[in-house]
Amino acid sequence: METASPCASSGSASHQEVSSSDDLPIQQSLLLSDGLRALRNMRSQLYSAAEYFELSYINDDRKEIVMRTLKDYAVEAVVNAVDHLGSVSYKVNNLLNEEVDEVSVAESEVSCIEQRLRTCQACIDQEGLSQQSLMIRPPKYHKHYILQGK
């Protein structure tokens, strides 16, 4: 006895979908790594810029121009850092969402397998009960009790 289950058709399709998109998390992981590397590079660039502006301020007589330039550079650097952090955050969220989706698909597949297992177990139990009921034969004769001493 076979039962049609909506899980049966969706299970194989989702497995093919997962296997064809296995390289997507790797690509996103590489993009995330690139974003983190850009943040690290930004740190060294900011240190270099700070040293440059410090030397310029000490050696240059036009301190007001150096200060304005430093202020503009600092604002732009903060905006770039926030932009990079937003990009990295977005990539991390995407990776986590994909992992959550994969877990959800796996849970759904496990649920379908458990449902099939329960259905099969119920069929096996029903078949076993029907076979046992066929094997029990009622006695043809009533049992006679022999009383001792009479």
Short mmCIF file of N, CA and C in Angstrom, two decimals:
data_model
loop_
_atom_site.label_atom_id
_atom_site.label_comp_id
_atom_site.label_asym_id
_atom_site.label_seq_id
_atom_site.Cartn_x
_atom_site.Cartn_y
_atom_site.Cartn_z
N MET A 1 0.84 -1.17 0.00
CA MET A 1 0.00 0.00 0.00
C MET A 1 0.89 1.24 0.00
N GLU A 2 0.76 2.06 -1.04
CA GLU A 2 1.60 3.24 -1.16
C GLU A 2 0.75 4.48 -1.13
N THR A 3 1.17 5.45 -0.33
CA THR A 3 0.40 6.68 -0.24
C THR A 3 1.14 7.79 -0.96
N ALA A 4 0.39 8.61 -1.66
CA ALA A 4 0.99 9.75 -2.35
C ALA A 4 1.20 10.87 -1.34
N SER A 5 2.38 11.39 -1.32
CA SER A 5 2.70 12.44 -0.37
C SER A 5 3.26 13.64 -1.11
N PRO A 6 2.87 14.84 -0.74
CA PRO A 6 3.44 16.00 -1.38
C PRO A 6 4.93 16.14 -1.08
N CYS A 7 5.36 15.49 -0.02
CA CYS A 7 6.77 15.57 0.35
C CYS A 7 7.63 14.79 -0.63
N ALA A 8 7.09 13.74 -1.22
CA ALA A 8 7.88 12.89 -2.09
C ALA A 8 8.38 13.66 -3.30
N SER A 9 7.54 14.46 -3.91
CA SER A 9 7.96 15.18 -5.10
C SER A 9 8.84 16.37 -4.77
N SER A 10 8.58 17.05 -3.66
CA SER A 10 9.36 18.24 -3.33
C SER A 10 10.74 17.88 -2.79
N GLY A 11 10.90 16.72 -2.20
CA GLY A 11 12.17 16.33 -1.62
C GLY A 11 13.27 16.20 -2.66
N SER A 12 13.00 15.54 -3.79
CA SER A 12 14.02 15.36 -4.80
C SER A 12 14.32 16.66 -5.52
N ALA A 13 13.32 17.50 -5.74
CA ALA A 13 13.54 18.76 -6.43
C ALA A 13 14.40 19.69 -5.58
N SER A 14 14.15 19.74 -4.28
CA SER A 14 14.94 20.63 -3.44
C SER A 14 16.37 20.12 -3.30
N HIS A 15 16.56 18.80 -3.34
CA HIS A 15 17.91 18.25 -3.26
C HIS A 15 18.72 18.66 -4.48
N GLN A 16 18.10 18.63 -5.67
CA GLN A 16 18.78 19.05 -6.88
C GLN A 16 19.11 20.53 -6.82
N GLU A 17 18.19 21.32 -6.27
CA GLU A 17 18.39 22.76 -6.16
C GLU A 17 19.58 23.05 -5.25
N VAL A 18 19.68 22.35 -4.14
CA VAL A 18 20.77 22.58 -3.20
C VAL A 18 22.10 22.17 -3.83
N SER A 19 22.14 21.04 -4.53
CA SER A 19 23.39 20.57 -5.09
C SER A 19 23.88 21.47 -6.22
N SER A 20 22.97 22.12 -6.96
CA SER A 20 23.40 22.99 -8.05
C SER A 20 23.85 24.35 -7.54
N SER A 21 23.46 24.73 -6.33
CA SER A 21 23.84 26.04 -5.81
C SER A 21 24.85 25.92 -4.67
N ASP A 22 25.62 24.83 -4.64
CA ASP A 22 26.61 24.64 -3.58
C ASP A 22 27.72 25.68 -3.65
N ASP A 23 28.05 26.17 -4.85
CA ASP A 23 29.14 27.12 -4.97
C ASP A 23 28.73 28.54 -4.59
N LEU A 24 27.45 28.82 -4.44
CA LEU A 24 26.99 30.16 -4.08
C LEU A 24 27.49 30.59 -2.70
N PRO A 25 27.39 29.76 -1.66
CA PRO A 25 27.94 30.19 -0.36
C PRO A 25 29.45 30.43 -0.42
N ILE A 26 30.15 29.69 -1.25
CA ILE A 26 31.60 29.89 -1.37
C ILE A 26 31.87 31.26 -1.98
N GLN A 27 31.11 31.62 -3.01
CA GLN A 27 31.28 32.93 -3.64
C GLN A 27 30.98 34.04 -2.65
N GLN A 28 29.89 33.89 -1.90
CA GLN A 28 29.55 34.92 -0.93
C GLN A 28 30.57 34.99 0.20
N SER A 29 31.11 33.85 0.56
CA SER A 29 32.15 33.83 1.59
C SER A 29 33.39 34.59 1.10
N LEU A 30 33.72 34.41 -0.18
CA LEU A 30 34.85 35.14 -0.74
C LEU A 30 34.58 36.64 -0.78
N LEU A 31 33.35 37.01 -1.13
CA LEU A 31 32.99 38.43 -1.13
C LEU A 31 33.09 39.02 0.28
N LEU A 32 32.64 38.25 1.26
CA LEU A 32 32.73 38.69 2.65
C LEU A 32 34.19 38.86 3.05
N SER A 33 35.02 37.91 2.65
CA SER A 33 36.45 37.99 2.95
C SER A 33 37.07 39.23 2.31
N ASP A 34 36.67 39.52 1.07
CA ASP A 34 37.17 40.72 0.40
C ASP A 34 36.74 41.99 1.14
N GLY A 35 35.51 42.02 1.61
CA GLY A 35 35.03 43.17 2.35
C GLY A 35 35.81 43.39 3.64
N LEU A 36 36.09 42.29 4.35
CA LEU A 36 36.87 42.40 5.59
C LEU A 36 38.31 42.85 5.29
N ARG A 37 38.86 42.35 4.19
CA ARG A 37 40.21 42.75 3.79
C ARG A 37 40.23 44.26 3.47
N ALA A 38 39.19 44.74 2.80
CA ALA A 38 39.10 46.17 2.49
C ALA A 38 39.04 47.00 3.77
N LEU A 39 38.32 46.49 4.78
CA LEU A 39 38.28 47.21 6.06
C LEU A 39 39.66 47.26 6.71
N ARG A 40 40.39 46.14 6.64
CA ARG A 40 41.74 46.12 7.21
C ARG A 40 42.66 47.10 6.47
N ASN A 41 42.54 47.12 5.14
CA ASN A 41 43.34 48.06 4.35
C ASN A 41 42.99 49.50 4.69
N MET A 42 41.72 49.74 4.93
CA MET A 42 41.28 51.08 5.28
C MET A 42 41.94 51.53 6.59
N ARG A 43 42.09 50.61 7.51
CA ARG A 43 42.74 50.95 8.79
C ARG A 43 44.17 51.43 8.55
N SER A 44 44.92 50.68 7.73
CA SER A 44 46.30 51.09 7.48
C SER A 44 46.35 52.41 6.71
N GLN A 45 45.41 52.62 5.81
CA GLN A 45 45.36 53.89 5.08
C GLN A 45 45.07 55.05 6.03
N LEU A 46 44.18 54.82 6.98
CA LEU A 46 43.86 55.88 7.95
C LEU A 46 45.07 56.20 8.83
N TYR A 47 45.83 55.17 9.23
CA TYR A 47 47.03 55.43 10.02
C TYR A 47 48.04 56.23 9.20
N SER A 48 48.21 55.86 7.93
CA SER A 48 49.13 56.59 7.07
C SER A 48 48.68 58.04 6.90
N ALA A 49 47.39 58.23 6.70
CA ALA A 49 46.87 59.59 6.54
C ALA A 49 47.06 60.39 7.82
N ALA A 50 46.85 59.76 8.97
CA ALA A 50 47.04 60.46 10.24
C ALA A 50 48.49 60.91 10.39
N GLU A 51 49.44 60.03 10.05
CA GLU A 51 50.85 60.41 10.13
C GLU A 51 51.16 61.56 9.17
N TYR A 52 50.61 61.46 7.95
CA TYR A 52 50.84 62.50 6.95
C TYR A 52 50.31 63.85 7.45
N PHE A 53 49.08 63.85 7.95
CA PHE A 53 48.50 65.11 8.41
C PHE A 53 49.22 65.64 9.65
N GLU A 54 49.70 64.75 10.49
CA GLU A 54 50.46 65.20 11.66
C GLU A 54 51.75 65.90 11.24
N LEU A 55 52.46 65.27 10.29
CA LEU A 55 53.69 65.89 9.80
C LEU A 55 53.39 67.20 9.06
N SER A 56 52.32 67.20 8.28
CA SER A 56 51.95 68.42 7.55
C SER A 56 51.62 69.54 8.52
N TYR A 57 50.92 69.22 9.57
CA TYR A 57 50.53 70.24 10.54
C TYR A 57 51.76 70.82 11.25
N ILE A 58 52.69 69.92 11.56
CA ILE A 58 53.91 70.37 12.25
C ILE A 58 54.78 71.21 11.32
N ASN A 59 54.94 70.78 10.07
CA ASN A 59 55.89 71.42 9.16
C ASN A 59 55.30 72.55 8.32
N ASP A 60 53.99 72.60 8.17
CA ASP A 60 53.37 73.60 7.29
C ASP A 60 52.93 74.81 8.11
N ASP A 61 53.11 75.97 7.49
CA ASP A 61 52.70 77.20 8.17
C ASP A 61 51.20 77.47 8.02
N ARG A 62 50.58 76.86 7.01
CA ARG A 62 49.15 77.09 6.77
C ARG A 62 48.34 76.05 7.55
N LYS A 63 48.30 76.17 8.81
CA LYS A 63 47.66 75.19 9.70
C LYS A 63 46.16 75.12 9.48
N GLU A 64 45.54 76.25 9.16
CA GLU A 64 44.09 76.26 8.97
C GLU A 64 43.70 75.43 7.74
N ILE A 65 44.46 75.52 6.68
CA ILE A 65 44.19 74.73 5.47
C ILE A 65 44.40 73.25 5.76
N VAL A 66 45.46 72.93 6.47
CA VAL A 66 45.73 71.53 6.83
C VAL A 66 44.59 70.99 7.68
N MET A 67 44.09 71.78 8.61
CA MET A 67 42.99 71.34 9.47
C MET A 67 41.71 71.10 8.67
N ARG A 68 41.40 72.00 7.73
CA ARG A 68 40.20 71.81 6.90
C ARG A 68 40.34 70.56 6.04
N THR A 69 41.51 70.38 5.46
CA THR A 69 41.75 69.19 4.63
C THR A 69 41.64 67.93 5.47
N LEU A 70 42.21 67.96 6.66
CA LEU A 70 42.12 66.81 7.56
C LEU A 70 40.67 66.53 7.93
N LYS A 71 39.93 67.57 8.21
CA LYS A 71 38.52 67.40 8.58
C LYS A 71 37.74 66.77 7.42
N ASP A 72 37.94 67.26 6.21
CA ASP A 72 37.26 66.70 5.03
C ASP A 72 37.65 65.24 4.82
N TYR A 73 38.95 64.96 4.96
CA TYR A 73 39.42 63.59 4.79
C TYR A 73 38.83 62.68 5.86
N ALA A 74 38.79 63.15 7.09
CA ALA A 74 38.25 62.33 8.19
C ALA A 74 36.77 62.03 7.97
N VAL A 75 36.01 63.02 7.53
CA VAL A 75 34.59 62.80 7.26
C VAL A 75 34.41 61.76 6.16
N GLU A 76 35.19 61.91 5.09
CA GLU A 76 35.09 60.96 3.98
C GLU A 76 35.51 59.55 4.42
N ALA A 77 36.54 59.47 5.26
CA ALA A 77 37.01 58.17 5.75
C ALA A 77 35.95 57.50 6.62
N VAL A 78 35.29 58.28 7.47
CA VAL A 78 34.23 57.71 8.31
C VAL A 78 33.07 57.22 7.45
N VAL A 79 32.70 58.00 6.44
CA VAL A 79 31.62 57.58 5.53
C VAL A 79 32.00 56.29 4.82
N ASN A 80 33.23 56.20 4.34
CA ASN A 80 33.69 54.97 3.68
C ASN A 80 33.70 53.79 4.63
N ALA A 81 34.13 54.01 5.87
CA ALA A 81 34.16 52.92 6.85
C ALA A 81 32.75 52.43 7.15
N VAL A 82 31.82 53.36 7.32
CA VAL A 82 30.43 52.97 7.58
C VAL A 82 29.86 52.22 6.38
N ASP A 83 30.20 52.67 5.18
CA ASP A 83 29.74 51.99 3.97
C ASP A 83 30.29 50.57 3.90
N HIS A 84 31.57 50.41 4.19
CA HIS A 84 32.16 49.07 4.19
C HIS A 84 31.54 48.19 5.26
N LEU A 85 31.31 48.75 6.44
CA LEU A 85 30.68 47.97 7.51
C LEU A 85 29.27 47.54 7.11
N GLY A 86 28.54 48.43 6.46
CA GLY A 86 27.20 48.08 5.97
C GLY A 86 27.26 46.97 4.95
N SER A 87 28.24 47.04 4.07
CA SER A 87 28.40 46.00 3.04
C SER A 87 28.74 44.66 3.68
N VAL A 88 29.67 44.66 4.62
CA VAL A 88 30.04 43.41 5.30
C VAL A 88 28.85 42.87 6.08
N SER A 89 28.12 43.74 6.74
CA SER A 89 26.94 43.31 7.49
C SER A 89 25.90 42.68 6.57
N TYR A 90 25.69 43.28 5.42
CA TYR A 90 24.74 42.75 4.44
C TYR A 90 25.17 41.36 3.98
N LYS A 91 26.46 41.19 3.72
CA LYS A 91 26.96 39.90 3.26
C LYS A 91 26.83 38.84 4.35
N VAL A 92 27.10 39.22 5.60
CA VAL A 92 26.94 38.27 6.71
C VAL A 92 25.48 37.86 6.84
N ASN A 93 24.58 38.83 6.74
CA ASN A 93 23.14 38.52 6.82
C ASN A 93 22.73 37.57 5.71
N ASN A 94 23.22 37.79 4.49
CA ASN A 94 22.89 36.89 3.38
C ASN A 94 23.39 35.48 3.65
N LEU A 95 24.62 35.36 4.13
CA LEU A 95 25.16 34.03 4.44
C LEU A 95 24.32 33.34 5.50
N LEU A 96 23.96 34.07 6.55
CA LEU A 96 23.15 33.48 7.61
C LEU A 96 21.77 33.09 7.10
N ASN A 97 21.17 33.93 6.28
CA ASN A 97 19.85 33.61 5.73
C ASN A 97 19.90 32.36 4.88
N GLU A 98 20.97 32.20 4.09
CA GLU A 98 21.10 30.98 3.29
C GLU A 98 21.24 29.75 4.17
N GLU A 99 22.02 29.87 5.23
CA GLU A 99 22.18 28.74 6.15
C GLU A 99 20.85 28.40 6.82
N VAL A 100 20.11 29.41 7.22
CA VAL A 100 18.80 29.18 7.84
C VAL A 100 17.87 28.51 6.83
N ASP A 101 17.91 28.96 5.58
CA ASP A 101 17.07 28.34 4.55
C ASP A 101 17.44 26.88 4.34
N GLU A 102 18.74 26.59 4.32
CA GLU A 102 19.18 25.20 4.16
C GLU A 102 18.72 24.34 5.32
N VAL A 103 18.81 24.86 6.52
CA VAL A 103 18.35 24.12 7.70
C VAL A 103 16.84 23.89 7.61
N SER A 104 16.11 24.90 7.16
CA SER A 104 14.67 24.78 7.03
C SER A 104 14.30 23.70 6.01
N VAL A 105 15.01 23.68 4.89
CA VAL A 105 14.76 22.65 3.88
C VAL A 105 15.07 21.27 4.45
N ALA A 106 16.18 21.16 5.17
CA ALA A 106 16.56 19.87 5.77
C ALA A 106 15.52 19.43 6.79
N GLU A 107 15.03 20.36 7.61
CA GLU A 107 13.99 20.01 8.58
C GLU A 107 12.73 19.55 7.88
N SER A 108 12.38 20.19 6.78
CA SER A 108 11.19 19.79 6.03
C SER A 108 11.36 18.39 5.46
N GLU A 109 12.55 18.10 4.93
CA GLU A 109 12.81 16.77 4.39
C GLU A 109 12.77 15.71 5.49
N VAL A 110 13.33 16.03 6.65
CA VAL A 110 13.29 15.09 7.78
C VAL A 110 11.85 14.86 8.21
N SER A 111 11.06 15.92 8.24
CA SER A 111 9.65 15.80 8.61
C SER A 111 8.90 14.89 7.64
N CYS A 112 9.18 15.04 6.35
CA CYS A 112 8.54 14.19 5.35
C CYS A 112 8.95 12.73 5.52
N ILE A 113 10.23 12.51 5.80
CA ILE A 113 10.70 11.14 6.01
C ILE A 113 10.05 10.54 7.25
N GLU A 114 9.94 11.33 8.32
CA GLU A 114 9.28 10.85 9.53
C GLU A 114 7.82 10.52 9.25
N GLN A 115 7.16 11.34 8.44
CA GLN A 115 5.76 11.09 8.10
C GLN A 115 5.63 9.79 7.31
N ARG A 116 6.52 9.59 6.35
CA ARG A 116 6.50 8.34 5.58
C ARG A 116 6.75 7.14 6.48
N LEU A 117 7.70 7.30 7.41
CA LEU A 117 8.02 6.21 8.33
C LEU A 117 6.81 5.86 9.19
N ARG A 118 6.10 6.88 9.71
CA ARG A 118 4.91 6.62 10.51
C ARG A 118 3.83 5.93 9.67
N THR A 119 3.68 6.36 8.42
CA THR A 119 2.68 5.74 7.54
C THR A 119 3.04 4.28 7.29
N CYS A 120 4.31 4.02 7.00
CA CYS A 120 4.74 2.63 6.78
C CYS A 120 4.57 1.80 8.04
N GLN A 121 4.91 2.36 9.19
CA GLN A 121 4.77 1.63 10.44
C GLN A 121 3.31 1.30 10.72
N ALA A 122 2.42 2.25 10.43
CA ALA A 122 0.99 2.01 10.63
C ALA A 122 0.51 0.90 9.71
N CYS A 123 0.98 0.90 8.46
CA CYS A 123 0.59 -0.16 7.52
C CYS A 123 1.12 -1.51 7.98
N ILE A 124 2.36 -1.53 8.45
CA ILE A 124 2.95 -2.79 8.94
C ILE A 124 2.19 -3.28 10.15
N ASP A 125 1.87 -2.38 11.08
CA ASP A 125 1.11 -2.78 12.27
C ASP A 125 -0.26 -3.32 11.88
N GLN A 126 -0.93 -2.66 10.96
CA GLN A 126 -2.25 -3.11 10.52
C GLN A 126 -2.17 -4.48 9.85
N GLU A 127 -1.15 -4.67 9.02
CA GLU A 127 -0.98 -5.96 8.34
C GLU A 127 -0.68 -7.05 9.36
N GLY A 128 0.15 -6.74 10.35
CA GLY A 128 0.47 -7.72 11.38
C GLY A 128 -0.75 -8.10 12.19
N LEU A 129 -1.59 -7.14 12.53
CA LEU A 129 -2.82 -7.44 13.28
C LEU A 129 -3.76 -8.31 12.47
N SER A 130 -3.87 -8.01 11.18
CA SER A 130 -4.79 -8.82 10.36
C SER A 130 -4.25 -10.24 10.20
N GLN A 131 -2.94 -10.42 10.10
CA GLN A 131 -2.38 -11.76 10.00
C GLN A 131 -2.55 -12.51 11.32
N GLN A 132 -2.39 -11.84 12.43
CA GLN A 132 -2.57 -12.50 13.73
C GLN A 132 -4.02 -12.92 13.92
N SER A 133 -4.94 -12.10 13.46
CA SER A 133 -6.34 -12.47 13.64
C SER A 133 -6.71 -13.67 12.78
N LEU A 134 -6.03 -13.86 11.67
CA LEU A 134 -6.29 -15.04 10.84
C LEU A 134 -5.70 -16.30 11.45
N MET A 135 -4.62 -16.19 12.20
CA MET A 135 -3.95 -17.35 12.76
C MET A 135 -4.63 -17.86 14.03
N ILE A 136 -5.37 -17.05 14.71
CA ILE A 136 -6.04 -17.49 15.94
C ILE A 136 -7.27 -18.31 15.54
N ARG A 137 -7.25 -19.57 15.95
CA ARG A 137 -8.38 -20.44 15.62
C ARG A 137 -9.19 -20.68 16.89
N PRO A 138 -10.43 -20.47 16.80
CA PRO A 138 -11.25 -20.79 17.98
C PRO A 138 -11.27 -22.31 18.18
N PRO A 139 -11.31 -22.77 19.40
CA PRO A 139 -11.33 -24.22 19.64
C PRO A 139 -12.61 -24.84 19.08
N LYS A 140 -12.45 -26.04 18.53
CA LYS A 140 -13.60 -26.74 17.95
C LYS A 140 -14.48 -27.32 19.05
N TYR A 141 -13.86 -27.72 20.11
CA TYR A 141 -14.61 -28.35 21.18
C TYR A 141 -14.45 -27.53 22.44
N HIS A 142 -15.47 -27.64 23.28
CA HIS A 142 -15.36 -27.00 24.58
C HIS A 142 -14.45 -27.83 25.45
N LYS A 143 -13.68 -27.19 26.27
CA LYS A 143 -12.78 -27.91 27.16
C LYS A 143 -13.60 -28.60 28.24
N HIS A 144 -13.22 -29.81 28.53
CA HIS A 144 -13.88 -30.56 29.60
C HIS A 144 -12.97 -30.56 30.81
N TYR A 145 -13.58 -30.34 31.92
CA TYR A 145 -12.82 -30.36 33.15
C TYR A 145 -13.10 -31.68 33.85
N ILE A 146 -12.04 -32.34 34.25
CA ILE A 146 -12.19 -33.60 34.96
C ILE A 146 -11.95 -33.32 36.44
N LEU A 147 -12.93 -33.64 37.22
CA LEU A 147 -12.80 -33.43 38.65
C LEU A 147 -12.23 -34.71 39.27
N GLN A 148 -11.24 -34.58 40.07
CA GLN A 148 -10.62 -35.75 40.67
C GLN A 148 -11.44 -36.23 41.87
N GLY A 149 -11.50 -37.47 42.02
CA GLY A 149 -12.16 -38.07 43.17
C GLY A 149 -13.61 -38.40 42.92
N LYS A 150 -14.15 -38.21 41.87
CA LYS A 150 -15.54 -38.57 41.65
C LYS A 150 -15.67 -39.54 40.55
#
